[in-house]
Amino acid sequence: MNKTQSKPFQLMAKPIGPICNLDCTYCYYLSKEQLLHPDGKKSKPSWQMSEETLEQFVRDYIQGQKSRDIAFAWQGGEPTLLGVEFFRRAVALQKKHCPPGTRITNALQTNGTLLNDEWCEFLHDENFLIGLSIDGPRPLHDAYRVNKNQKPTFDKVVAGARLMQKHQVEHNFLVVLNRVNAQKPLEVYRFLRDEMHAKFIQFIPCVEPRDFKQTAPQHWQPQRVVKIGDADAKPSGPDSLVEPWSVDPDDYGNFLCTVFDEWLEHDVGTVFVQLFDVALGLWMGMGSSLCVYGETCGTALAIEHDGKVYSCDHYVYPEFELGSIHDKPLAEMVGSAAQKKFGRDKRDSLPKYCRECEVRFACNGECPKSRFIHTPDSEPGLNYLCAGLRRFFNHIDPWMKKMAWEVHAGGTAADALKQPQPQTQQKNPRRTVSRP
């Protein structure tokens, strides 16, 4: 193994690049078609990962891992556009290059609209974990998740979920919290729990600055100072820094607090919400299992269809290209000086406002790609979601302390509910697919 790579790493594979059969309004990846190949319409580039690139990727990724458990993650665009045969070949290559005593698993994120019996039989037989994107009940889902003709997709997504349930395909639900559905926390959560029979749920905040299609994070042009709480630090502001479909920070905090209270009262031990699991690990002193809440980052990279590797799934811009697997060993790129600096910068660029925050241990400034507003003292580099995250982490603090104590004592998080309710500031190891 290349000695320059020392930490375990993950690679988000984009075998079809940004190509998708849907046209979701808030998608941050569709614009990569023009960004990565601005002359694409003239040269007609192939967006499908070639056989050569696929095998190189599979071999290098396996060789670059220290663990006996190796997880592949497939995303897009929409990876099911490649067809079942592409993934049959990927699994065959994994088996070909798998060392003795090593277990390989696969996770795939999909919009679910192309799933059929053949797909689901394959996914079940090969033990794929599927992340299905759905944004809540029909009106909330269809607000932004539409097809190329701007038609709603809810029915097809639900049909895909029912097929997976029929074939016993392991799956969880991923909800993109946006300007619309974040205002309806109980409608979203109860729909997933009661109608979709969800057991595993992820909530991903939708945050994109106005110029995200062309401008990489940390390369924003100098602009006026917009502080936390200002009107323009919200999607409804007259000259907002973010796209209008981005989640409002206050709505985000309220959504998480409201869902946590519902979960706490009814569903601890039966429904698993990724962020709540991550939080418990943080309160237990185990660190974050999710990169956005880690003190540093840099170990969750992305590989495009052509073999080019980027620092992160949200940093697929020319400025953050590390090289190609056809030119450099994957482990060398992961362990490069540029990537190590990328990871350290998350910690080192925190403003004083964050460094002195009572919930820094849990938040760590969240994802650097969303650090584009200013602190009350006009220091740059504050996360757009700060207000919501601070409210949420303070809200769950009493219960997380109690749950952490119970688990350390040999019990479970659910055992904490048998004890008297702690004082709160307001009344009110599971595999997951993650888009960081």
mmCIF file of N, CA, C and O in Angstrom, residues 106-110 112 115 119 123 127-133 164 169-173 202 430-431 433:
data_model
loop_
_atom_site.group_PDB
_atom_site.id
_atom_site.type_symbol
_atom_site.label_atom_id
_atom_site.label_comp_id
_atom_site.label_asym_id
_atom_site.label_seq_id
_atom_site.Cartn_x
_atom_site.Cartn_y
_atom_site.Cartn_z
ATOM 1 N N ASN A 106 -22.060 -3.063 -0.910
ATOM 2 C CA ASN A 106 -22.391 -1.999 -1.849
ATOM 3 C C ASN A 106 -23.593 -1.207 -1.363
ATOM 4 O O ASN A 106 -24.564 -1.784 -0.863
ATOM 5 N N ALA A 107 -23.507 0.112 -1.541
ATOM 6 C CA ALA A 107 -24.631 1.001 -1.268
ATOM 7 C C ALA A 107 -24.883 1.823 -2.522
ATOM 8 O O ALA A 107 -23.935 2.231 -3.203
ATOM 9 N N LEU A 108 -26.141 2.062 -2.825
ATOM 10 C CA LEU A 108 -26.495 2.785 -4.043
ATOM 11 C C LEU A 108 -27.603 3.775 -3.728
ATOM 12 O O LEU A 108 -28.623 3.418 -3.138
ATOM 13 N N GLN A 109 -27.395 5.032 -4.122
ATOM 14 C CA GLN A 109 -28.403 6.068 -3.931
ATOM 15 C C GLN A 109 -29.189 6.237 -5.230
ATOM 16 O O GLN A 109 -28.603 6.387 -6.303
ATOM 17 N N THR A 110 -30.516 6.223 -5.134
ATOM 18 C CA THR A 110 -31.350 6.279 -6.334
ATOM 19 C C THR A 110 -32.606 7.109 -6.095
ATOM 20 O O THR A 110 -33.063 7.262 -4.962
ATOM 21 N N GLY A 112 -35.282 6.006 -7.502
ATOM 22 C CA GLY A 112 -36.253 4.915 -7.435
ATOM 23 C C GLY A 112 -37.199 4.786 -8.599
ATOM 24 O O GLY A 112 -37.954 3.807 -8.686
ATOM 25 N N LEU A 115 -36.661 1.528 -10.942
ATOM 26 C CA LEU A 115 -36.597 0.197 -10.341
ATOM 27 C C LEU A 115 -37.723 -0.689 -10.878
ATOM 28 O O LEU A 115 -38.839 -0.245 -11.077
ATOM 29 N N TRP A 119 -34.300 -5.387 -11.327
ATOM 30 C CA TRP A 119 -33.397 -4.605 -10.486
ATOM 31 C C TRP A 119 -33.471 -5.081 -9.032
ATOM 32 O O TRP A 119 -32.433 -5.308 -8.383
ATOM 33 N N LEU A 123 -30.571 -6.513 -6.577
ATOM 34 C CA LEU A 123 -30.170 -5.773 -5.377
ATOM 35 C C LEU A 123 -30.311 -6.633 -4.126
ATOM 36 O O LEU A 123 -29.467 -6.584 -3.220
ATOM 37 N N ASN A 127 -27.128 -8.179 -1.956
ATOM 38 C CA ASN A 127 -27.095 -7.513 -0.652
ATOM 39 C C ASN A 127 -26.728 -6.039 -0.746
ATOM 40 O O ASN A 127 -25.962 -5.512 0.066
ATOM 41 N N PHE A 128 -27.263 -5.326 -1.742
ATOM 42 C CA PHE A 128 -27.068 -3.886 -1.846
ATOM 43 C C PHE A 128 -27.914 -3.179 -0.792
ATOM 44 O O PHE A 128 -29.049 -3.576 -0.515
ATOM 45 N N LEU A 129 -27.365 -2.115 -0.218
ATOM 46 C CA LEU A 129 -28.141 -1.205 0.610
ATOM 47 C C LEU A 129 -28.548 -0.031 -0.268
ATOM 48 O O LEU A 129 -27.704 0.609 -0.886
ATOM 49 N N ILE A 130 -29.839 0.264 -0.318
ATOM 50 C CA ILE A 130 -30.346 1.309 -1.204
ATOM 51 C C ILE A 130 -30.801 2.515 -0.389
ATOM 52 O O ILE A 130 -31.545 2.384 0.578
ATOM 53 N N GLY A 131 -30.351 3.675 -0.828
ATOM 54 C CA GLY A 131 -30.864 4.921 -0.296
ATOM 55 C C GLY A 131 -31.870 5.471 -1.287
ATOM 56 O O GLY A 131 -31.527 5.722 -2.447
ATOM 57 N N LEU A 132 -33.101 5.628 -0.867
ATOM 58 C CA LEU A 132 -34.156 6.117 -1.755
ATOM 59 C C LEU A 132 -34.482 7.569 -1.408
ATOM 60 O O LEU A 132 -34.816 7.890 -0.271
ATOM 61 N N SER A 133 -34.401 8.436 -2.393
ATOM 62 C CA SER A 133 -34.692 9.846 -2.179
ATOM 63 C C SER A 133 -36.192 10.106 -2.255
ATOM 64 O O SER A 133 -36.829 9.815 -3.260
ATOM 65 N N MET A 164 -39.098 -2.608 -3.632
ATOM 66 C CA MET A 164 -37.996 -3.011 -2.758
ATOM 67 C C MET A 164 -38.513 -3.745 -1.531
ATOM 68 O O MET A 164 -37.914 -4.732 -1.086
ATOM 69 N N VAL A 169 -35.444 -5.820 -0.258
ATOM 70 C CA VAL A 169 -34.191 -5.107 -0.496
ATOM 71 C C VAL A 169 -33.942 -4.181 0.683
ATOM 72 O O VAL A 169 -34.815 -3.395 1.068
ATOM 73 N N GLU A 170 -32.777 -4.263 1.256
ATOM 74 C CA GLU A 170 -32.446 -3.404 2.393
ATOM 75 C C GLU A 170 -32.377 -1.948 1.914
ATOM 76 O O GLU A 170 -31.695 -1.645 0.931
ATOM 77 N N HIS A 171 -33.078 -1.052 2.610
ATOM 78 C CA HIS A 171 -33.121 0.324 2.138
ATOM 79 C C HIS A 171 -33.372 1.296 3.272
ATOM 80 O O HIS A 171 -33.851 0.923 4.346
ATOM 81 N N ASN A 172 -32.975 2.539 3.040
ATOM 82 C CA ASN A 172 -33.358 3.624 3.929
ATOM 83 C C ASN A 172 -33.852 4.786 3.095
ATOM 84 O O ASN A 172 -33.769 4.764 1.867
ATOM 85 N N PHE A 173 -34.388 5.795 3.760
ATOM 86 C CA PHE A 173 -34.978 6.930 3.055
ATOM 87 C C PHE A 173 -34.149 8.190 3.306
ATOM 88 O O PHE A 173 -33.779 8.474 4.448
ATOM 89 N N GLN A 202 -32.605 9.542 6.774
ATOM 90 C CA GLN A 202 -31.587 10.588 6.773
ATOM 91 C C GLN A 202 -32.229 11.906 6.351
ATOM 92 O O GLN A 202 -33.021 11.935 5.415
ATOM 93 N N ARG A 430 -25.780 1.310 12.443
ATOM 94 C CA ARG A 430 -26.508 0.851 11.249
ATOM 95 C C ARG A 430 -25.851 1.402 10.000
ATOM 96 O O ARG A 430 -25.370 2.515 9.976
ATOM 97 N N ARG A 431 -25.793 0.630 8.916
ATOM 98 C CA ARG A 431 -25.253 1.126 7.644
ATOM 99 C C ARG A 431 -26.199 2.182 7.098
ATOM 100 O O ARG A 431 -27.412 2.035 7.136
ATOM 101 N N VAL A 433 -26.592 5.145 3.661
ATOM 102 C CA VAL A 433 -26.085 5.784 2.461
ATOM 103 C C VAL A 433 -26.070 7.268 2.760
ATOM 104 O O VAL A 433 -27.063 7.806 3.210
#
